[in-house]
Amino acid sequence: MNHSENALDQSPVERPAYFAHFVVRTSQYAEMVRWYSIFLNADLVYNDEKLTFLTFDEEHHRLAIVNKPGLVPMTNEHAGIDHVAYSYSSFEGLFRQYEWLKKHDILPHISINHGPTTSLYYKDPDGNQVENQVNNWPDAARPKAYFKTEAFAQNPLGEFFDPDAMSAKILAGSDVTAA
Protein backbone atom coordinates (compact mmCIF):
# COMPACT_ATOMS: atom_id res chain seq x y z
CA MET A 1 0.00 0.00 0.00
CA ASN A 2 1.35 3.39 -0.95
CA HIS A 3 0.10 6.44 0.96
CA SER A 4 0.88 9.92 -0.25
CA GLU A 5 2.04 12.40 2.34
CA ASN A 6 -1.03 14.52 1.56
CA ALA A 7 -3.42 11.65 2.37
CA LEU A 8 -1.72 11.19 5.73
CA ASP A 9 -1.84 14.91 6.43
CA GLN A 10 -5.64 14.88 5.89
CA SER A 11 -6.30 11.96 8.24
CA PRO A 12 -8.70 12.79 11.11
CA VAL A 13 -6.85 10.34 13.37
CA GLU A 14 -4.15 11.61 15.71
CA ARG A 15 -0.69 10.13 15.17
CA PRO A 16 1.35 8.86 18.12
CA ALA A 17 3.25 11.61 19.94
CA TYR A 18 6.43 9.50 20.09
CA PHE A 19 7.75 5.95 20.27
CA ALA A 20 7.61 5.00 23.96
CA HIS A 21 9.33 1.65 24.50
CA PHE A 22 9.79 -1.91 23.36
CA VAL A 23 9.82 -5.19 25.26
CA VAL A 24 12.21 -8.12 24.88
CA ARG A 25 11.50 -11.64 26.14
CA THR A 26 14.61 -13.68 26.95
CA SER A 27 15.93 -16.82 28.58
CA GLN A 28 19.31 -15.10 29.01
CA TYR A 29 17.96 -12.57 31.47
CA ALA A 30 21.11 -11.46 33.31
CA GLU A 31 23.14 -11.28 30.08
CA MET A 32 20.46 -9.25 28.30
CA VAL A 33 20.05 -6.81 31.22
CA ARG A 34 23.82 -6.31 31.31
CA TRP A 35 24.10 -5.95 27.51
CA TYR A 36 21.31 -3.39 27.15
CA SER A 37 22.45 -1.47 30.24
CA ILE A 38 25.83 -1.00 28.56
CA PHE A 39 24.52 -0.60 25.01
CA LEU A 40 22.08 2.16 25.94
CA ASN A 41 24.21 3.58 28.77
CA ALA A 42 20.89 3.15 30.54
CA ASP A 43 19.58 3.85 34.00
CA LEU A 44 18.05 0.88 35.79
CA VAL A 45 14.52 1.97 36.75
CA TYR A 46 13.21 -1.36 38.03
CA ASN A 47 14.71 -4.83 38.36
CA ASP A 48 13.67 -8.11 39.92
CA GLU A 49 14.05 -11.77 38.91
CA LYS A 50 11.29 -11.48 36.26
CA LEU A 51 11.32 -7.94 34.86
CA THR A 52 13.69 -5.02 34.23
CA PHE A 53 12.91 -1.48 33.07
CA LEU A 54 15.70 0.62 31.54
CA THR A 55 15.70 4.21 30.33
CA PHE A 56 18.21 6.67 28.85
CA ASP A 57 16.15 9.87 28.96
CA GLU A 58 13.12 11.42 30.69
CA GLU A 59 10.80 8.53 29.78
CA HIS A 60 10.02 6.18 32.70
CA HIS A 61 11.26 3.24 30.63
CA ARG A 62 12.43 2.80 27.05
CA LEU A 63 13.07 -0.93 27.28
CA ALA A 64 11.51 -3.72 29.31
CA ILE A 65 13.29 -7.07 29.56
CA VAL A 66 11.16 -10.05 30.61
CA ASN A 67 12.71 -13.23 32.01
CA LYS A 68 11.07 -16.21 30.30
CA PRO A 69 13.07 -19.46 30.63
CA GLY A 70 13.09 -21.94 27.75
CA LEU A 71 12.86 -19.54 24.81
CA VAL A 72 14.75 -20.22 21.57
CA PRO A 73 17.06 -17.40 20.32
CA MET A 74 15.97 -15.35 17.29
CA THR A 75 17.15 -16.44 13.84
CA ASN A 76 16.80 -14.94 10.37
CA GLU A 77 14.36 -17.77 9.58
CA HIS A 78 11.57 -16.19 11.66
CA ALA A 79 9.19 -13.47 10.58
CA GLY A 80 9.29 -10.47 12.87
CA ILE A 81 10.87 -7.13 13.53
CA ASP A 82 14.28 -6.88 11.87
CA HIS A 83 15.80 -4.28 14.16
CA VAL A 84 15.30 -1.30 16.44
CA ALA A 85 17.32 1.87 15.76
CA TYR A 86 18.65 4.58 18.06
CA SER A 87 19.74 7.97 16.71
CA TYR A 88 22.65 10.00 18.00
CA SER A 89 22.83 13.77 17.66
CA SER A 90 26.30 13.84 16.09
CA PHE A 91 28.95 11.72 14.41
CA GLU A 92 31.16 12.29 17.44
CA GLY A 93 28.42 11.02 19.76
CA LEU A 94 27.85 7.91 17.64
CA PHE A 95 31.53 7.05 17.49
CA ARG A 96 32.22 7.81 21.15
CA GLN A 97 29.47 5.28 21.83
CA TYR A 98 31.12 2.87 19.36
CA GLU A 99 34.43 3.16 21.27
CA TRP A 100 32.62 2.72 24.63
CA LEU A 101 30.90 -0.43 23.39
CA LYS A 102 34.19 -1.79 21.99
CA LYS A 103 35.70 -1.55 25.49
CA HIS A 104 32.88 -3.86 26.61
CA ASP A 105 33.42 -6.29 23.71
CA ILE A 106 30.21 -5.18 22.00
CA LEU A 107 31.07 -4.86 18.32
CA PRO A 108 28.92 -4.10 15.28
CA HIS A 109 28.39 -6.88 12.79
CA ILE A 110 27.49 -4.42 10.00
CA SER A 111 28.73 -0.85 9.46
CA ILE A 112 27.06 0.94 6.57
CA ASN A 113 26.45 4.40 5.19
CA HIS A 114 22.86 4.24 3.95
CA GLY A 115 23.02 7.74 2.41
CA PRO A 116 20.63 9.41 4.86
CA THR A 117 22.29 7.74 7.88
CA THR A 118 25.60 6.31 8.99
CA SER A 119 24.69 3.13 10.84
CA LEU A 120 26.27 0.51 13.08
CA TYR A 121 24.29 -2.72 13.56
CA TYR A 122 24.79 -4.90 16.63
CA LYS A 123 23.28 -8.17 17.85
CA ASP A 124 22.23 -8.62 21.45
CA PRO A 125 22.88 -11.95 23.25
CA ASP A 126 19.63 -13.40 21.84
CA GLY A 127 20.46 -12.34 18.27
CA ASN A 128 18.09 -9.36 18.07
CA GLN A 129 19.55 -6.69 15.82
CA VAL A 130 19.93 -3.14 17.18
CA GLU A 131 21.12 -0.15 15.14
CA ASN A 132 22.94 2.96 16.31
CA GLN A 133 22.82 5.71 13.71
CA VAL A 134 23.43 9.35 12.99
CA ASN A 135 21.67 11.41 10.32
CA ASN A 136 24.04 12.40 7.54
CA TRP A 137 21.95 15.40 6.54
CA PRO A 138 20.57 18.09 8.84
CA ASP A 139 16.97 18.08 7.59
CA ALA A 140 14.28 15.52 6.72
CA ALA A 141 13.65 16.88 3.22
CA ARG A 142 16.95 15.70 1.75
CA PRO A 143 16.57 12.01 2.70
CA LYS A 144 12.98 11.99 1.41
CA ALA A 145 14.20 13.41 -1.90
CA TYR A 146 17.12 10.93 -1.98
CA PHE A 147 14.68 8.00 -1.74
CA LYS A 148 13.24 9.10 -5.11
CA THR A 149 16.62 9.12 -6.91
CA GLU A 150 18.13 6.60 -9.31
CA ALA A 151 21.16 6.33 -6.99
CA PHE A 152 18.91 5.03 -4.21
CA ALA A 153 17.06 2.69 -6.60
CA GLN A 154 20.39 1.22 -7.73
CA ASN A 155 21.80 0.79 -4.21
CA PRO A 156 19.13 1.13 -1.49
CA LEU A 157 21.34 -0.52 1.12
CA GLY A 158 24.34 1.83 0.86
CA GLU A 159 28.10 1.48 1.26
CA PHE A 160 29.87 -0.60 3.90
CA PHE A 161 32.70 1.05 5.85
CA ASP A 162 35.39 0.20 8.40
CA PRO A 163 34.11 1.51 11.76
CA ASP A 164 37.61 1.72 13.28
CA ALA A 165 38.86 3.90 10.41
CA MET A 166 35.73 6.07 10.52
CA SER A 167 35.95 6.42 14.30
CA ALA A 168 39.60 7.47 14.13
CA LYS A 169 38.79 10.17 11.53
CA ILE A 170 35.78 11.51 13.41
CA LEU A 171 37.38 11.54 16.85
CA ALA A 172 40.43 13.28 15.33
CA GLY A 173 38.11 16.08 14.21
CA SER A 174 37.69 15.27 10.51
CA ASP A 175 34.45 16.30 8.83
CA VAL A 176 32.92 13.16 7.37
CA THR A 177 29.38 14.37 6.75
CA ALA A 178 27.82 12.96 3.61
CA ALA A 179 27.86 15.08 0.47
mmCIF file of C-alpha atoms in Angstrom:
data_model
loop_
_atom_site.group_PDB
_atom_site.id
_atom_site.type_symbol
_atom_site.label_atom_id
_atom_site.label_comp_id
_atom_site.label_asym_id
_atom_site.label_seq_id
_atom_site.Cartn_x
_atom_site.Cartn_y
_atom_site.Cartn_z
ATOM 1 C CA MET A 1 0.000 0.000 0.000
ATOM 2 C CA ASN A 2 1.349 3.386 -0.952
ATOM 3 C CA HIS A 3 0.097 6.443 0.956
ATOM 4 C CA SER A 4 0.879 9.915 -0.245
ATOM 5 C CA GLU A 5 2.044 12.404 2.343
ATOM 6 C CA ASN A 6 -1.033 14.524 1.558
ATOM 7 C CA ALA A 7 -3.416 11.652 2.367
ATOM 8 C CA LEU A 8 -1.717 11.191 5.728
ATOM 9 C CA ASP A 9 -1.845 14.911 6.428
ATOM 10 C CA GLN A 10 -5.637 14.876 5.886
ATOM 11 C CA SER A 11 -6.305 11.956 8.242
ATOM 12 C CA PRO A 12 -8.697 12.791 11.110
ATOM 13 C CA VAL A 13 -6.849 10.342 13.371
ATOM 14 C CA GLU A 14 -4.147 11.605 15.706
ATOM 15 C CA ARG A 15 -0.686 10.134 15.175
ATOM 16 C CA PRO A 16 1.354 8.858 18.121
ATOM 17 C CA ALA A 17 3.247 11.608 19.942
ATOM 18 C CA TYR A 18 6.430 9.500 20.093
ATOM 19 C CA PHE A 19 7.746 5.949 20.273
ATOM 20 C CA ALA A 20 7.612 5.001 23.965
ATOM 21 C CA HIS A 21 9.333 1.652 24.497
ATOM 22 C CA PHE A 22 9.793 -1.907 23.360
ATOM 23 C CA VAL A 23 9.816 -5.187 25.261
ATOM 24 C CA VAL A 24 12.214 -8.116 24.877
ATOM 25 C CA ARG A 25 11.501 -11.643 26.139
ATOM 26 C CA THR A 26 14.612 -13.680 26.951
ATOM 27 C CA SER A 27 15.935 -16.823 28.581
ATOM 28 C CA GLN A 28 19.315 -15.098 29.010
ATOM 29 C CA TYR A 29 17.958 -12.571 31.469
ATOM 30 C CA ALA A 30 21.108 -11.455 33.309
ATOM 31 C CA GLU A 31 23.137 -11.278 30.078
ATOM 32 C CA MET A 32 20.463 -9.248 28.300
ATOM 33 C CA VAL A 33 20.049 -6.811 31.216
ATOM 34 C CA ARG A 34 23.825 -6.307 31.312
ATOM 35 C CA TRP A 35 24.105 -5.947 27.510
ATOM 36 C CA TYR A 36 21.308 -3.389 27.150
ATOM 37 C CA SER A 37 22.446 -1.471 30.235
ATOM 38 C CA ILE A 38 25.834 -1.003 28.563
ATOM 39 C CA PHE A 39 24.516 -0.605 25.010
ATOM 40 C CA LEU A 40 22.084 2.156 25.944
ATOM 41 C CA ASN A 41 24.213 3.581 28.765
ATOM 42 C CA ALA A 42 20.893 3.148 30.541
ATOM 43 C CA ASP A 43 19.581 3.846 33.996
ATOM 44 C CA LEU A 44 18.048 0.883 35.794
ATOM 45 C CA VAL A 45 14.521 1.966 36.749
ATOM 46 C CA TYR A 46 13.214 -1.359 38.029
ATOM 47 C CA ASN A 47 14.709 -4.830 38.364
ATOM 48 C CA ASP A 48 13.668 -8.113 39.919
ATOM 49 C CA GLU A 49 14.050 -11.774 38.911
ATOM 50 C CA LYS A 50 11.288 -11.479 36.262
ATOM 51 C CA LEU A 51 11.324 -7.943 34.857
ATOM 52 C CA THR A 52 13.688 -5.025 34.227
ATOM 53 C CA PHE A 53 12.905 -1.478 33.067
ATOM 54 C CA LEU A 54 15.705 0.621 31.538
ATOM 55 C CA THR A 55 15.704 4.214 30.326
ATOM 56 C CA PHE A 56 18.207 6.668 28.850
ATOM 57 C CA ASP A 57 16.153 9.865 28.960
ATOM 58 C CA GLU A 58 13.123 11.422 30.689
ATOM 59 C CA GLU A 59 10.801 8.526 29.782
ATOM 60 C CA HIS A 60 10.020 6.185 32.703
ATOM 61 C CA HIS A 61 11.258 3.239 30.627
ATOM 62 C CA ARG A 62 12.432 2.801 27.051
ATOM 63 C CA LEU A 63 13.073 -0.934 27.281
ATOM 64 C CA ALA A 64 11.514 -3.720 29.312
ATOM 65 C CA ILE A 65 13.285 -7.073 29.562
ATOM 66 C CA VAL A 66 11.157 -10.045 30.608
ATOM 67 C CA ASN A 67 12.709 -13.231 32.013
ATOM 68 C CA LYS A 68 11.069 -16.210 30.297
ATOM 69 C CA PRO A 69 13.070 -19.456 30.630
ATOM 70 C CA GLY A 70 13.086 -21.937 27.748
ATOM 71 C CA LEU A 71 12.862 -19.540 24.808
ATOM 72 C CA VAL A 72 14.750 -20.225 21.570
ATOM 73 C CA PRO A 73 17.055 -17.397 20.321
ATOM 74 C CA MET A 74 15.967 -15.352 17.288
ATOM 75 C CA THR A 75 17.152 -16.440 13.838
ATOM 76 C CA ASN A 76 16.797 -14.941 10.366
ATOM 77 C CA GLU A 77 14.361 -17.767 9.579
ATOM 78 C CA HIS A 78 11.566 -16.193 11.663
ATOM 79 C CA ALA A 79 9.187 -13.468 10.582
ATOM 80 C CA GLY A 80 9.293 -10.472 12.869
ATOM 81 C CA ILE A 81 10.870 -7.126 13.533
ATOM 82 C CA ASP A 82 14.280 -6.879 11.867
ATOM 83 C CA HIS A 83 15.803 -4.280 14.164
ATOM 84 C CA VAL A 84 15.295 -1.300 16.436
ATOM 85 C CA ALA A 85 17.318 1.866 15.759
ATOM 86 C CA TYR A 86 18.654 4.580 18.058
ATOM 87 C CA SER A 87 19.738 7.972 16.709
ATOM 88 C CA TYR A 88 22.647 9.999 18.003
ATOM 89 C CA SER A 89 22.829 13.771 17.661
ATOM 90 C CA SER A 90 26.303 13.844 16.086
ATOM 91 C CA PHE A 91 28.955 11.725 14.407
ATOM 92 C CA GLU A 92 31.156 12.293 17.437
ATOM 93 C CA GLY A 93 28.423 11.019 19.759
ATOM 94 C CA LEU A 94 27.847 7.914 17.638
ATOM 95 C CA PHE A 95 31.532 7.046 17.488
ATOM 96 C CA ARG A 96 32.221 7.808 21.146
ATOM 97 C CA GLN A 97 29.465 5.279 21.835
ATOM 98 C CA TYR A 98 31.124 2.868 19.365
ATOM 99 C CA GLU A 99 34.429 3.158 21.269
ATOM 100 C CA TRP A 100 32.622 2.720 24.626
ATOM 101 C CA LEU A 101 30.904 -0.433 23.386
ATOM 102 C CA LYS A 102 34.188 -1.788 21.994
ATOM 103 C CA LYS A 103 35.697 -1.552 25.485
ATOM 104 C CA HIS A 104 32.883 -3.857 26.611
ATOM 105 C CA ASP A 105 33.417 -6.295 23.706
ATOM 106 C CA ILE A 106 30.214 -5.185 21.999
ATOM 107 C CA LEU A 107 31.070 -4.863 18.316
ATOM 108 C CA PRO A 108 28.921 -4.096 15.281
ATOM 109 C CA HIS A 109 28.394 -6.884 12.792
ATOM 110 C CA ILE A 110 27.491 -4.423 10.001
ATOM 111 C CA SER A 111 28.726 -0.853 9.461
ATOM 112 C CA ILE A 112 27.064 0.938 6.567
ATOM 113 C CA ASN A 113 26.452 4.405 5.193
ATOM 114 C CA HIS A 114 22.858 4.244 3.950
ATOM 115 C CA GLY A 115 23.018 7.736 2.413
ATOM 116 C CA PRO A 116 20.627 9.407 4.861
ATOM 117 C CA THR A 117 22.291 7.743 7.876
ATOM 118 C CA THR A 118 25.603 6.309 8.986
ATOM 119 C CA SER A 119 24.685 3.132 10.839
ATOM 120 C CA LEU A 120 26.265 0.511 13.082
ATOM 121 C CA TYR A 121 24.289 -2.721 13.556
ATOM 122 C CA TYR A 122 24.786 -4.899 16.626
ATOM 123 C CA LYS A 123 23.282 -8.173 17.845
ATOM 124 C CA ASP A 124 22.225 -8.617 21.449
ATOM 125 C CA PRO A 125 22.883 -11.950 23.246
ATOM 126 C CA ASP A 126 19.626 -13.396 21.841
ATOM 127 C CA GLY A 127 20.463 -12.342 18.269
ATOM 128 C CA ASN A 128 18.085 -9.364 18.066
ATOM 129 C CA GLN A 129 19.545 -6.691 15.816
ATOM 130 C CA VAL A 130 19.934 -3.144 17.183
ATOM 131 C CA GLU A 131 21.115 -0.147 15.137
ATOM 132 C CA ASN A 132 22.945 2.963 16.314
ATOM 133 C CA GLN A 133 22.824 5.714 13.708
ATOM 134 C CA VAL A 134 23.432 9.349 12.987
ATOM 135 C CA ASN A 135 21.670 11.406 10.322
ATOM 136 C CA ASN A 136 24.042 12.403 7.538
ATOM 137 C CA TRP A 137 21.946 15.402 6.536
ATOM 138 C CA PRO A 138 20.569 18.091 8.845
ATOM 139 C CA ASP A 139 16.973 18.080 7.593
ATOM 140 C CA ALA A 140 14.281 15.523 6.723
ATOM 141 C CA ALA A 141 13.647 16.879 3.220
ATOM 142 C CA ARG A 142 16.954 15.699 1.747
ATOM 143 C CA PRO A 143 16.571 12.007 2.705
ATOM 144 C CA LYS A 144 12.984 11.986 1.413
ATOM 145 C CA ALA A 145 14.204 13.409 -1.903
ATOM 146 C CA TYR A 146 17.115 10.928 -1.980
ATOM 147 C CA PHE A 147 14.679 8.001 -1.740
ATOM 148 C CA LYS A 148 13.243 9.095 -5.110
ATOM 149 C CA THR A 149 16.624 9.118 -6.915
ATOM 150 C CA GLU A 150 18.129 6.600 -9.311
ATOM 151 C CA ALA A 151 21.161 6.332 -6.987
ATOM 152 C CA PHE A 152 18.909 5.030 -4.215
ATOM 153 C CA ALA A 153 17.058 2.692 -6.604
ATOM 154 C CA GLN A 154 20.389 1.216 -7.735
ATOM 155 C CA ASN A 155 21.797 0.795 -4.212
ATOM 156 C CA PRO A 156 19.130 1.133 -1.492
ATOM 157 C CA LEU A 157 21.342 -0.524 1.121
ATOM 158 C CA GLY A 158 24.343 1.825 0.863
ATOM 159 C CA GLU A 159 28.105 1.477 1.257
ATOM 160 C CA PHE A 160 29.869 -0.603 3.895
ATOM 161 C CA PHE A 161 32.702 1.046 5.849
ATOM 162 C CA ASP A 162 35.389 0.203 8.399
ATOM 163 C CA PRO A 163 34.109 1.506 11.757
ATOM 164 C CA ASP A 164 37.607 1.718 13.280
ATOM 165 C CA ALA A 165 38.856 3.900 10.410
ATOM 166 C CA MET A 166 35.730 6.073 10.518
ATOM 167 C CA SER A 167 35.954 6.423 14.301
ATOM 168 C CA ALA A 168 39.601 7.466 14.128
ATOM 169 C CA LYS A 169 38.787 10.166 11.534
ATOM 170 C CA ILE A 170 35.785 11.512 13.414
ATOM 171 C CA LEU A 171 37.379 11.543 16.849
ATOM 172 C CA ALA A 172 40.430 13.276 15.333
ATOM 173 C CA GLY A 173 38.109 16.077 14.213
ATOM 174 C CA SER A 174 37.693 15.273 10.508
ATOM 175 C CA ASP A 175 34.454 16.305 8.829
ATOM 176 C CA VAL A 176 32.923 13.160 7.371
ATOM 177 C CA THR A 177 29.379 14.367 6.747
ATOM 178 C CA ALA A 178 27.816 12.961 3.610
ATOM 179 C CA ALA A 179 27.862 15.082 0.474
#
